[in-house]
Every structure is written in structure tokens, then in C-alpha cells.
CSV table of C-alpha atoms in Angstrom, one decimal:
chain,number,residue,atom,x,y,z
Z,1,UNK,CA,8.9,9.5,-18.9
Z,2,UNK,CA,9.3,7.9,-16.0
Z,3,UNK,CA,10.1,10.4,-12.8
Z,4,UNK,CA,11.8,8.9,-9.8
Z,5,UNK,CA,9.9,10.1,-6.7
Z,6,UNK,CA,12.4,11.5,-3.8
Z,7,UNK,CA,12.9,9.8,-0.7
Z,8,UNK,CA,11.1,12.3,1.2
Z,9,UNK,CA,8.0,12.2,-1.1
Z,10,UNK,CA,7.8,8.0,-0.8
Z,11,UNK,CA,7.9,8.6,3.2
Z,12,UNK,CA,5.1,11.3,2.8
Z,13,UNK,CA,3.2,9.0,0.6
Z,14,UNK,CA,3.8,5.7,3.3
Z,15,UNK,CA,3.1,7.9,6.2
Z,16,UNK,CA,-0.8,8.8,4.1
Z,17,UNK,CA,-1.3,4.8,3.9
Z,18,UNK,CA,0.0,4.0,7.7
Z,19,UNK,CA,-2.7,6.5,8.3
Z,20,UNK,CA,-5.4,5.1,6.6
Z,21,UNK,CA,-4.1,1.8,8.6
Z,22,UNK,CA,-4.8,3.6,12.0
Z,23,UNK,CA,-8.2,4.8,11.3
Z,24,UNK,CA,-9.6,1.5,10.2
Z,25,UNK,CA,-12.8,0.5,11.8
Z,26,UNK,CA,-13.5,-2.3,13.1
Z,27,UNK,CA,-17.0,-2.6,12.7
Z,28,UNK,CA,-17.4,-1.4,9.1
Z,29,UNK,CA,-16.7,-3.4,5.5
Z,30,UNK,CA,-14.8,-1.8,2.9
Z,31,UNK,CA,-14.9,-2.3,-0.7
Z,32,UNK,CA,-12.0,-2.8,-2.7
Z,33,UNK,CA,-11.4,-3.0,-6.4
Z,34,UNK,CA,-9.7,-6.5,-7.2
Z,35,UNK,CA,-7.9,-6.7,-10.6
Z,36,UNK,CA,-7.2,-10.6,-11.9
Z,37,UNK,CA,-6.9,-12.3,-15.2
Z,38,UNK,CA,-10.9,-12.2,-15.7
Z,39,UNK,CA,-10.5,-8.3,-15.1
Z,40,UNK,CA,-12.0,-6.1,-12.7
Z,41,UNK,CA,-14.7,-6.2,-10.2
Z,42,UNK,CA,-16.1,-4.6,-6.7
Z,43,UNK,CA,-15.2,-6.8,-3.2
Z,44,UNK,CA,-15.4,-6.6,0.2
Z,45,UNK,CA,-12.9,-6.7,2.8
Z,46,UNK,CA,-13.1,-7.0,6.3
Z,47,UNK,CA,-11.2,-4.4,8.5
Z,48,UNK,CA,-8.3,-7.2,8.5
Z,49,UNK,CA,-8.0,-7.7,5.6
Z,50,UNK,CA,-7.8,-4.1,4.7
Z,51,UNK,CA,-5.1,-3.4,7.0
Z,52,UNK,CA,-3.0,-6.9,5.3
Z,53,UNK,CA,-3.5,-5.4,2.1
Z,54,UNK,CA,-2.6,-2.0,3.3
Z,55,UNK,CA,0.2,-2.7,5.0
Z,56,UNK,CA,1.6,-5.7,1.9
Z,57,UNK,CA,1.0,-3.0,-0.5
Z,58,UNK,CA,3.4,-0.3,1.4
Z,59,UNK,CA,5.9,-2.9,1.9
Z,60,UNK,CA,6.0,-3.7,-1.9
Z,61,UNK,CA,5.7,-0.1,-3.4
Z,62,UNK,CA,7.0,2.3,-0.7
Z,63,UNK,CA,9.7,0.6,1.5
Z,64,UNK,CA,11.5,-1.6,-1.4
Z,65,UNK,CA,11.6,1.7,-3.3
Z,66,UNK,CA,13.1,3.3,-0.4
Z,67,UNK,CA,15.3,0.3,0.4
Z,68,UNK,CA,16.7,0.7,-3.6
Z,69,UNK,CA,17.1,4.0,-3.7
Z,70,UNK,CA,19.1,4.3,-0.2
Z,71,UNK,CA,21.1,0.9,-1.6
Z,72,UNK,CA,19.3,-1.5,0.8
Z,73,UNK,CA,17.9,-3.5,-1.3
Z,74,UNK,CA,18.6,-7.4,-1.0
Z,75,UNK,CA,21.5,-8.9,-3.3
């Protein structure tokens, strides 16, 4: 079963990750877990690549799904 998430729940759930954006530090490393064709494994990530990766992931899962449900999306 596969439940549609509201509006307001995809805005409460971009709003968590544009938080996690803001308190990014700049002196620290952060691991990440990278999935590929050879499977899974452990990396680091500097704080700008964090916040790319952050920020590309909320544009792909959060704002298209908003965009579709709100009939934005691109034709």
C-alpha cells in the first residue's frame, strides 16, 4: 500500500532537512552511507558536499512531489 503524504506533511518533512542544511558545520566531516551497483559502504563528505546532497535530495523527493501534487510539475 502505497500512502500519498499531504502537502503539509512533505513541507514539514523539507523544512526538517533545510534544517539540518543550516546547522552544518563547517569544520566537521560527515559520514554518509553511499549505495551503488557494488552495494553499500561508509564515506565522507565535506560540509559542502553535505549541504549539495542535502539540498539535491529535497529538490528530487520533496519539491517535485509537491510540484505534482499541486499540478506544477513540468509537461
Amino acid at each position: 500500500m502505497n500512502e500519498e503524504k499531504s502537502v503539509r506533511e512533505l513541507l514539514r518533512d523539507l523544512s526538517g532537512i533545510l534544517e539540518e542544511i543550516s546547522t552544518i558545520d563547517e569544520n566537521k566531516v560527515y559520514k554518509a552511507k553511499l549505495i551503488d551497483g557494488d552495494g553499500s559502504r561508509s564515506i565522507d563528505e565535506t560540509p559542502l558536499e553535505r549541504a549539495k546532497n542535502l539540498a539535491g535530495s529535497a529538490i528530487a523527493c520533496y519539491v517535485s512531489q509537491i510540484q505534482e501534487i499541486l499540478g506544477y510539475e513540468d509537461k
